[in-house]
PDB file of C-alpha atoms in Angstrom:
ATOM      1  CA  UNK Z   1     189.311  63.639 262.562  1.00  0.00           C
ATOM      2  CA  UNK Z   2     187.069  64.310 259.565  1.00  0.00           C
ATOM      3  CA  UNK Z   3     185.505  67.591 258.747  1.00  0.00           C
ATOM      4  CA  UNK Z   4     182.152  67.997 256.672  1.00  0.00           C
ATOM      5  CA  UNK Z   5     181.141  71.769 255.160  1.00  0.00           C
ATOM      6  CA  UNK Z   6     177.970  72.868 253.730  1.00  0.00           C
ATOM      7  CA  UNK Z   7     177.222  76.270 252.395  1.00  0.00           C
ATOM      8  CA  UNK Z   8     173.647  77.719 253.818  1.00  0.00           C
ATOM      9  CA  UNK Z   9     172.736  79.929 251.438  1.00  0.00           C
ATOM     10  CA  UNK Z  10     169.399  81.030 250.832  1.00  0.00           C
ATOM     11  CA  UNK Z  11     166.098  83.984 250.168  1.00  0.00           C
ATOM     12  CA  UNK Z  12     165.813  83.189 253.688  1.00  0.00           C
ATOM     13  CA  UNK Z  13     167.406  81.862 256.884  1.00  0.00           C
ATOM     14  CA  UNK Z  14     166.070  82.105 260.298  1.00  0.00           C
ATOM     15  CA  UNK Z  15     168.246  80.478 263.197  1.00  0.00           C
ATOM     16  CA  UNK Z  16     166.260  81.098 266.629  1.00  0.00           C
ATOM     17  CA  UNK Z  17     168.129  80.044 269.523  1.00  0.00           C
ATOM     18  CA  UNK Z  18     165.941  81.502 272.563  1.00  0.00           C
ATOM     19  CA  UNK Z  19     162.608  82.614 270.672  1.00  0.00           C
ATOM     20  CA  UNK Z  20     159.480  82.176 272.867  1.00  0.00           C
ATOM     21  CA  UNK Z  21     155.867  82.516 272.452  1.00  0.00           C
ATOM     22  CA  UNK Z  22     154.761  85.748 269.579  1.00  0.00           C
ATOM     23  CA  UNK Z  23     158.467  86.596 269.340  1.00  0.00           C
ATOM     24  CA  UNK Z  24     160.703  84.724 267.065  1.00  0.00           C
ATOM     25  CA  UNK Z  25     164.235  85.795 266.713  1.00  0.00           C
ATOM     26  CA  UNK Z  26     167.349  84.727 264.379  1.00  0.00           C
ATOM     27  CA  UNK Z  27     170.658  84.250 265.361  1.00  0.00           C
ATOM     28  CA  UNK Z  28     173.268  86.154 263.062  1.00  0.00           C
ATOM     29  CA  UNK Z  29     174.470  82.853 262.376  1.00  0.00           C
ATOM     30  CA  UNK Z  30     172.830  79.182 261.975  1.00  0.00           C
ATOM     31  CA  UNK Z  31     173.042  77.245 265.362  1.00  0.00           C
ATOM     32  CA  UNK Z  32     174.126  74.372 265.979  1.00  0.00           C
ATOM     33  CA  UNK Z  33     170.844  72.768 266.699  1.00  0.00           C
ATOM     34  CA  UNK Z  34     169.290  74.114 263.606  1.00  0.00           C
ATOM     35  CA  UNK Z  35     172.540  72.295 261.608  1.00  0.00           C
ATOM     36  CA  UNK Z  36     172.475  69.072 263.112  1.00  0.00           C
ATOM     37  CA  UNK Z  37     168.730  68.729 262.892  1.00  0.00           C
ATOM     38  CA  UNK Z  38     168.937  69.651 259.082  1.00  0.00           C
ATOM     39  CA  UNK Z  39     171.971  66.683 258.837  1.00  0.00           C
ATOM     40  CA  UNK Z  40     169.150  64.389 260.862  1.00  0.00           C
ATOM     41  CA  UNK Z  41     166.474  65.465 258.453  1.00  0.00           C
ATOM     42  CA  UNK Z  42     168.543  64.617 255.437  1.00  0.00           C
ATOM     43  CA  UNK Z  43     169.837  61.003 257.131  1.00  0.00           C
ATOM     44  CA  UNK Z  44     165.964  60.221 258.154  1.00  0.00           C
ATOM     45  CA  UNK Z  45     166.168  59.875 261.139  1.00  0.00           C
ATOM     46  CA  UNK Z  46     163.744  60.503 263.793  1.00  0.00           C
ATOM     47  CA  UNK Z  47     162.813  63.288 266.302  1.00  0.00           C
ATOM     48  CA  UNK Z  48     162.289  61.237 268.763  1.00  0.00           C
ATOM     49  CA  UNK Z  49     164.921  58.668 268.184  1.00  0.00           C
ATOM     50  CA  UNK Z  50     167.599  60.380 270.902  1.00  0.00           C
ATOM     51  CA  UNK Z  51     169.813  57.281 270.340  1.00  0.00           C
ATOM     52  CA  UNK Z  52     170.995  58.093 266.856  1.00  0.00           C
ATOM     53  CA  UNK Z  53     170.943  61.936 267.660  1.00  0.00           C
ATOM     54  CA  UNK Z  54     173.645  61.428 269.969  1.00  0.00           C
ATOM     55  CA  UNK Z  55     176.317  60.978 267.335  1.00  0.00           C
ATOM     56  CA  UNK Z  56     175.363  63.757 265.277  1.00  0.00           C
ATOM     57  CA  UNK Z  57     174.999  66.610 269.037  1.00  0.00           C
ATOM     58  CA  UNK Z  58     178.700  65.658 269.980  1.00  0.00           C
ATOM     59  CA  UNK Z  59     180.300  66.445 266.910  1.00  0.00           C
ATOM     60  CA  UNK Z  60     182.206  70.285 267.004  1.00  0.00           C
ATOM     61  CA  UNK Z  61     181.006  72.677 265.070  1.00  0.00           C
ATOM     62  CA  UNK Z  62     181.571  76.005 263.493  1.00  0.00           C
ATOM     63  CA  UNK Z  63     180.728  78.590 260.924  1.00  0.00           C
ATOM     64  CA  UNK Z  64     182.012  81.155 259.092  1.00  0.00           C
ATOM     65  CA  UNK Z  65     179.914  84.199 257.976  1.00  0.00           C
ATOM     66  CA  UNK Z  66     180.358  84.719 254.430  1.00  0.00           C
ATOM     67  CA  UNK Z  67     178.005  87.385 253.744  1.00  0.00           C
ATOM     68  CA  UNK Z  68     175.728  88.698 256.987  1.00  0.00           C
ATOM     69  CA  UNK Z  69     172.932  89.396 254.537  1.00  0.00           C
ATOM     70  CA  UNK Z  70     169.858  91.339 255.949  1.00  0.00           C
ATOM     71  CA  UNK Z  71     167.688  91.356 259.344  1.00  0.00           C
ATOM     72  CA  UNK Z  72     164.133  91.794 258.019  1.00  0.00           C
ATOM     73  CA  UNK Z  73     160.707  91.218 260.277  1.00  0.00           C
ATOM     74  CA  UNK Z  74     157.517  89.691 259.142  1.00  0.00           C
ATOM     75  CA  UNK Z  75     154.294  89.500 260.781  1.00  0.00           C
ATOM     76  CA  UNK Z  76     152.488  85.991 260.923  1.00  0.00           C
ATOM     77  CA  UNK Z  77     148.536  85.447 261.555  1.00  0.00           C
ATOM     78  CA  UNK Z  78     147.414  82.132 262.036  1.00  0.00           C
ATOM     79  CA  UNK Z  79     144.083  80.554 263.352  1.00  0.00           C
ATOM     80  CA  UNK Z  80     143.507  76.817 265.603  1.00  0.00           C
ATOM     81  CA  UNK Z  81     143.083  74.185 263.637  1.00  0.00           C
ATOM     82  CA  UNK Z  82     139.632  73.070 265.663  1.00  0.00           C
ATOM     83  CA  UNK Z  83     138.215  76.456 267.203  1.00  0.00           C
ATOM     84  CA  UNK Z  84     139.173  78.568 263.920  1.00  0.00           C
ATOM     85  CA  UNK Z  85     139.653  81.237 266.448  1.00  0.00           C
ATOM     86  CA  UNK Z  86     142.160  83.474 265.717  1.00  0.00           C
ATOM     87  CA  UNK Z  87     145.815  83.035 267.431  1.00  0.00           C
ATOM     88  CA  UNK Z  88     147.893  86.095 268.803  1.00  0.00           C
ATOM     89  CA  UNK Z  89     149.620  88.281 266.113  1.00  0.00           C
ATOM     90  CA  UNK Z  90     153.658  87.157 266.256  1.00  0.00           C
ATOM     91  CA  UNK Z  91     156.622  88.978 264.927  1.00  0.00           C
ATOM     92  CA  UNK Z  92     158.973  86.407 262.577  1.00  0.00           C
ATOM     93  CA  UNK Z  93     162.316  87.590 262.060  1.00  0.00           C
ATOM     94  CA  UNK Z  94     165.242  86.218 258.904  1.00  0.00           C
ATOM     95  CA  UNK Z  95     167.992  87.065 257.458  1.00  0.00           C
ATOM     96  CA  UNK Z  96     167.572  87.835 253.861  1.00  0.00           C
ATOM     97  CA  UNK Z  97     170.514  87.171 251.192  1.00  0.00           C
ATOM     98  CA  UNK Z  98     172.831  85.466 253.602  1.00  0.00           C
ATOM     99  CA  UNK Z  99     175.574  83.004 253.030  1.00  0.00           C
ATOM    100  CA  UNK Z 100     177.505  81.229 255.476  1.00  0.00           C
ATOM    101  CA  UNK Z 101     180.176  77.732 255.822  1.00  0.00           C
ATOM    102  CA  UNK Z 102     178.998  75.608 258.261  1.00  0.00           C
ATOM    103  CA  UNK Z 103     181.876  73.230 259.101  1.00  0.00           C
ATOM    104  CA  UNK Z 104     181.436  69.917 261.358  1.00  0.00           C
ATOM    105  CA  UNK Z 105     184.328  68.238 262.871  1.00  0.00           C
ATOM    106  CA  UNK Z 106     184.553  63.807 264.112  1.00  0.00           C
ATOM    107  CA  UNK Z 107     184.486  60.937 263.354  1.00  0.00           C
ATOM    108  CA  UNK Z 108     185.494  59.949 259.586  1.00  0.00           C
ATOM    109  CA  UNK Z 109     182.667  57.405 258.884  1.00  0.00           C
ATOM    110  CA  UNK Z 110     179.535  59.302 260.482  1.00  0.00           C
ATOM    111  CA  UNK Z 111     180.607  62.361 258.185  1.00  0.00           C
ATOM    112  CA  UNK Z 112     180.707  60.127 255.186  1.00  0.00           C
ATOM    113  CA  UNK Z 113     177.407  58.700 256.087  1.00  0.00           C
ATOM    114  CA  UNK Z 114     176.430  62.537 256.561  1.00  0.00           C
ATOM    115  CA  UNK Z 115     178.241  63.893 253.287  1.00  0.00           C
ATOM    116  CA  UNK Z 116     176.466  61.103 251.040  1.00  0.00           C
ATOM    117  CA  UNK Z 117     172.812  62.021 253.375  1.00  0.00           C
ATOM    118  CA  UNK Z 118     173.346  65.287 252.362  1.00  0.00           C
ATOM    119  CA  UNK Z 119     173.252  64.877 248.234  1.00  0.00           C
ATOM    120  CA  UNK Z 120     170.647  62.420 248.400  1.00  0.00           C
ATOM    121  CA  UNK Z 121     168.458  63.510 251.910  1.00  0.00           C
ATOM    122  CA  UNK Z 122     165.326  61.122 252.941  1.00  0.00           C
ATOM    123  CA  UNK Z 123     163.566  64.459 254.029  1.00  0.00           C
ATOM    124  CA  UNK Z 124     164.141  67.866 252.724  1.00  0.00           C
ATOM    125  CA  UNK Z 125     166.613  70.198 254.878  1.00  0.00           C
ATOM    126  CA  UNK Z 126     165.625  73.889 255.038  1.00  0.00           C
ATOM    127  CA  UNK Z 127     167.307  76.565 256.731  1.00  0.00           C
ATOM    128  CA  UNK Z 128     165.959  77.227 260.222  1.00  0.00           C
ATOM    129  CA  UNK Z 129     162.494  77.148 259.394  1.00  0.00           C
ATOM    130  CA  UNK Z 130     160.690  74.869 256.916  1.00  0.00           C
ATOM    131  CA  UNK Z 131     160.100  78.417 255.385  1.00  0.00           C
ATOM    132  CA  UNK Z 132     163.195  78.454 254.472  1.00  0.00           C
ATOM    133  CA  UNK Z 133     164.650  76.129 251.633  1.00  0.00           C
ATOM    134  CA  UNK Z 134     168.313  76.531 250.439  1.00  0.00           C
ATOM    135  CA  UNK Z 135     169.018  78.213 247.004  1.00  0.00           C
ATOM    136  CA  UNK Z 136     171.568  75.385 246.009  1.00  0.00           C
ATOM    137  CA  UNK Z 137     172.888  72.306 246.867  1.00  0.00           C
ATOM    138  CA  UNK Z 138     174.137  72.198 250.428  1.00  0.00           C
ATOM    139  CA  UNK Z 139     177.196  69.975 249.776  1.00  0.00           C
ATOM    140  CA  UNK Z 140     180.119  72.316 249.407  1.00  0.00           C
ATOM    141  CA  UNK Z 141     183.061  69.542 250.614  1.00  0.00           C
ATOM    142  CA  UNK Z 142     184.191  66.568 252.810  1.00  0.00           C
ATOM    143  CA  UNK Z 143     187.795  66.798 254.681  1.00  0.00           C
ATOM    144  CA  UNK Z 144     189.156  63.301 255.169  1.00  0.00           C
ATOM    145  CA  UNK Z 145     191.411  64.590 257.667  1.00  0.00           C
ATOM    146  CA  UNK Z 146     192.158  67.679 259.659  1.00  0.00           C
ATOM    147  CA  UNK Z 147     190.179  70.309 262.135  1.00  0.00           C
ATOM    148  CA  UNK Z 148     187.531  72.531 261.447  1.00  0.00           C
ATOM    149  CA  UNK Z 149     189.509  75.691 261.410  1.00  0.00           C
ATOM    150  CA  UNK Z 150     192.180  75.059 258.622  1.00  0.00           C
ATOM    151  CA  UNK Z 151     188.994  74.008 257.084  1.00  0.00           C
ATOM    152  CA  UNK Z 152     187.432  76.590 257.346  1.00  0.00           C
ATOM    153  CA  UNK Z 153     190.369  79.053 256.435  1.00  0.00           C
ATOM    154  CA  UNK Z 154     191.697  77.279 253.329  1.00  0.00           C
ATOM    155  CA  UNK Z 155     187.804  76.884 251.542  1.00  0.00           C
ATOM    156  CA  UNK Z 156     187.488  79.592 249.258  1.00  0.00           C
ATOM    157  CA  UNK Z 157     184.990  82.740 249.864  1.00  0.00           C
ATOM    158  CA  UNK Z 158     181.104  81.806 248.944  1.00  0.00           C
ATOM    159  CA  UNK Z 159     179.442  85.213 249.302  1.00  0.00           C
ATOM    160  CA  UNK Z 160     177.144  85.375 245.791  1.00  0.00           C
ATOM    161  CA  UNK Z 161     178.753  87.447 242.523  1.00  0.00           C
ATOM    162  CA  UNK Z 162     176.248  90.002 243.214  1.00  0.00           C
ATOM    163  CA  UNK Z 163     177.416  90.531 246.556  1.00  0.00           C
ATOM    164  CA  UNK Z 164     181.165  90.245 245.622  1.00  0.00           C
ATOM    165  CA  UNK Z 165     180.733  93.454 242.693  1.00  0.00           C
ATOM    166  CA  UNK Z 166     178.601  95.485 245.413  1.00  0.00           C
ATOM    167  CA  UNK Z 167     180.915  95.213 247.921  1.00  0.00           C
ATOM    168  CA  UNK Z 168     184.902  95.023 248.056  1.00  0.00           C
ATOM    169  CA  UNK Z 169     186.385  92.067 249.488  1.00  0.00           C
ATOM    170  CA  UNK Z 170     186.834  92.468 253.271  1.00  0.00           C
ATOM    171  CA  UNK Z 171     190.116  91.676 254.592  1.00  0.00           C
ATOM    172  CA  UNK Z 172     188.990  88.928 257.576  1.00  0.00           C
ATOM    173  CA  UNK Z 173     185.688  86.875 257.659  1.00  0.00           C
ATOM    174  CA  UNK Z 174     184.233  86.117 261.208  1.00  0.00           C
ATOM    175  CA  UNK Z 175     183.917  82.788 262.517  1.00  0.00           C
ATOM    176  CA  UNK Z 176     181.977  81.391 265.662  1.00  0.00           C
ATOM    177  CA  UNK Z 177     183.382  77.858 267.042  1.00  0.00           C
ATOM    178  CA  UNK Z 178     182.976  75.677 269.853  1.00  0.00           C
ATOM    179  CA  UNK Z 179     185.528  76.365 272.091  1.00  0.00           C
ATOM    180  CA  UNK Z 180     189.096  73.851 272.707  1.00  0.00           C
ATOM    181  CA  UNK Z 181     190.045  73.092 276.389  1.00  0.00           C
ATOM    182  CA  UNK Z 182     192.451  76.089 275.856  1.00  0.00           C
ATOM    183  CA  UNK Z 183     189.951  78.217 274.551  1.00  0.00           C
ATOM    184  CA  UNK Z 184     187.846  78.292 277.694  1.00  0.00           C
ATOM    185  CA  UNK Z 185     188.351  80.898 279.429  1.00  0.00           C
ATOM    186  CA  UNK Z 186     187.725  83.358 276.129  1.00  0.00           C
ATOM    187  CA  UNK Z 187     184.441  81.599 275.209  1.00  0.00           C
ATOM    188  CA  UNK Z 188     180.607  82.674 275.952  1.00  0.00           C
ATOM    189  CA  UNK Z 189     177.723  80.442 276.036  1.00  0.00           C
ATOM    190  CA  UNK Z 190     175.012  79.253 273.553  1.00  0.00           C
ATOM    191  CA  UNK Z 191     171.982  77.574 274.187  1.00  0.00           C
ATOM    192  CA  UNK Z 192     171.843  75.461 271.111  1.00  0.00           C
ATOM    193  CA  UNK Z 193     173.392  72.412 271.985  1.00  0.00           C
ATOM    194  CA  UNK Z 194     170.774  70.116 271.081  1.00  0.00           C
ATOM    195  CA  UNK Z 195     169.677  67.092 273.752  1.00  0.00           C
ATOM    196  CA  UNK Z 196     166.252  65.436 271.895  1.00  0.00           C
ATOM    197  CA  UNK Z 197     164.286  67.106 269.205  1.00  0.00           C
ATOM    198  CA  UNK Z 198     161.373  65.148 270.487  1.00  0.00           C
ATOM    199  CA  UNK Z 199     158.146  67.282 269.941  1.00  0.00           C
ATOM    200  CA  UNK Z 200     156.963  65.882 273.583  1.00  0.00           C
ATOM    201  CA  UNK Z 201     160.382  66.831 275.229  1.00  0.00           C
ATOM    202  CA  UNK Z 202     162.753  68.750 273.106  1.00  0.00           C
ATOM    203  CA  UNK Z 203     165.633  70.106 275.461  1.00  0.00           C
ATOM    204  CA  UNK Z 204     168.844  71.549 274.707  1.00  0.00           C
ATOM    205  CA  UNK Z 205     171.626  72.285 276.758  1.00  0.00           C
ATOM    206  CA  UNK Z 206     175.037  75.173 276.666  1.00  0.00           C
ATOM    207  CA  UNK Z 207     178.102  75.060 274.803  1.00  0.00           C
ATOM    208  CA  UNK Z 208     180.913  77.094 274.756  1.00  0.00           C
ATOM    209  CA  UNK Z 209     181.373  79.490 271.658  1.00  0.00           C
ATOM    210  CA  UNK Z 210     184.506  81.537 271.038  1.00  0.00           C
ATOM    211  CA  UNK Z 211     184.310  83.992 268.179  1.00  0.00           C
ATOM    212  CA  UNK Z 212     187.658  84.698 266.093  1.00  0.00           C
ATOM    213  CA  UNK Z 213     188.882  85.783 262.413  1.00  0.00           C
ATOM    214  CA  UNK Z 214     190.093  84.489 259.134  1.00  0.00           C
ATOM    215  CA  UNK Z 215     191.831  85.949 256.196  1.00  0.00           C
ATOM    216  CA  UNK Z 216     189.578  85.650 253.220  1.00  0.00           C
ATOM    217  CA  UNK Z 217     190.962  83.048 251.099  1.00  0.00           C
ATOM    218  CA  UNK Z 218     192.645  83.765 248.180  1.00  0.00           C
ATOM    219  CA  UNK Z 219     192.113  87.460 248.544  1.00  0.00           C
ATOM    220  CA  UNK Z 220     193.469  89.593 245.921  1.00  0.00           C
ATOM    221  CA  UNK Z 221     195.717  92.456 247.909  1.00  0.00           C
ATOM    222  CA  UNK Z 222     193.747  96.069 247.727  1.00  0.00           C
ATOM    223  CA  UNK Z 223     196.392  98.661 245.623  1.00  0.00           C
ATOM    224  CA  UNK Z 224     198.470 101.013 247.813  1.00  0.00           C
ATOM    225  CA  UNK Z 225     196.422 104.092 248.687  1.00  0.00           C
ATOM    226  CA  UNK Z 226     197.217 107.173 246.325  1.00  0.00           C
ATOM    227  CA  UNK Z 227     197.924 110.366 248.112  1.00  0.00           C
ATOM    228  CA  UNK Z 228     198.312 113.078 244.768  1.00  0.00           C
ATOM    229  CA  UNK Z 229     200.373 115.409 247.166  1.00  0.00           C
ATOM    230  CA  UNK Z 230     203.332 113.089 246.930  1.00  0.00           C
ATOM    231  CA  UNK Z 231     204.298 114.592 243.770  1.00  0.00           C
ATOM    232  CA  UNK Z 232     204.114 118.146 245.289  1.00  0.00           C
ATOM    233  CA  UNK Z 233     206.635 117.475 247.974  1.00  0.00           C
ATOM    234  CA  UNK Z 234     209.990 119.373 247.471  1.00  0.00           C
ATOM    235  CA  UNK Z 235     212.665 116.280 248.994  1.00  0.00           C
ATOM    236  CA  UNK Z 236     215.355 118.991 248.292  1.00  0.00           C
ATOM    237  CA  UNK Z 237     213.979 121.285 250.908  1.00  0.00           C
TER     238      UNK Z 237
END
């Protein structure tokens, strides 16, 4: 097994997994849906060609949040295209500032196909919405052999410098992954699991999803908390 990582990083990201009619939601974390139709966007290939989806929906998947970023809401007006009458008022929700390693686990010659796609894509990928582009290049690294998760806990942190001097380094970073046989019976469910991204017909179906920790790699160890008392205290007594 192979394992592909991009870093999503942009202004904005929305991931909706169940968002319905004036509502639109994010995820706290891109889907897996919303990833494999940006690695089908940058390969060219079609919405409604289900055939050469297929490949790309049963490869694993996980992601590791780097920096949460920001839930912010936005109102959207819009009017139809014939009538010019004007369309319901719906709330649009994204996470601002947010950074995360997407990681994609198979077979060694799709992800090559996918990791070359990626640096020179036939259409442009954008992050959840078309709203949405990335604020760098999405390639971050191709694992010729391996599993998602030592990928994903030997690639170094990618929250922004900004971020980094604002906040102090956390000790763990949280990562969502599709579940292992043994992993079952600790997972929950997603609806993202994409089927056919055909406008006439799009479908998706569950996967499993099991949430767990990594140390932050190559995290410089905090100093020893001072306590100024110490010095006060009599060891004679």
């Amino acid at each position: 097994m192979s394992v592909l990582l991009l870093r999503l990083a942009g202004p904005l990201q929305s991931w909706g997994a169940s968002s319905r009619f004036a509502r639109r939601t994010t995820e706290s974390a891109p889907t897996k849906s919303a990833v494999i139709g940006l690695l089908a966007a940058t390969a060219g290939i079609d919405r409604s060609d289900d055939a050469r989806l297929a490949p790309l929906a049963a490869l694993r998947f996980g992601v590791r949040i780097d920096q949460p970023g920001t839930l912010i809401r936005d109102f959207h007006t819009a009017h139809h295209q014939v009538t010019g009458k004007a369309m319901p008022l719906s709330e649009r929700y994204y996470l601002a500032d947010a950074v995360f390693v997407a990681a994609l686990e198979g077979d060694h010659t799709l992800l090559t196909q996918l990791h070359a796609a990626v640096k020179a894509p036939v259409y442009p990928p954008f992050l959840g919405r078309r709203s949405c582009p990335p604020a760098a290049p999405l390639d971050l690294s191709l694992h010729k052999t391996g599993q998602l998760e030592e990928a994903l806990a030997q690639t170094p942190w990618q929250a922004s410098a900004w971020y980094r001097n604002r906040n102090r380094s956390p000790e763990e970073l949280i990562v969502l992954k599709e579940a292992t046989a043994d992993e079952q019976g600790t997972a929950s469910t997603l609806r993202d699991q994409p089927v056919s991204f055909d406008p006439a017909h799009r479908r998706h179906t569950w996967r499993t999803v099991v949430t767990t920790t990594v140390p932050v790699p190559g995290r410089t160890a905090l100093p020893a908390r001072h306590e100024p008392f110490d010095a006060l205290e009599d060891e004679s007594v």
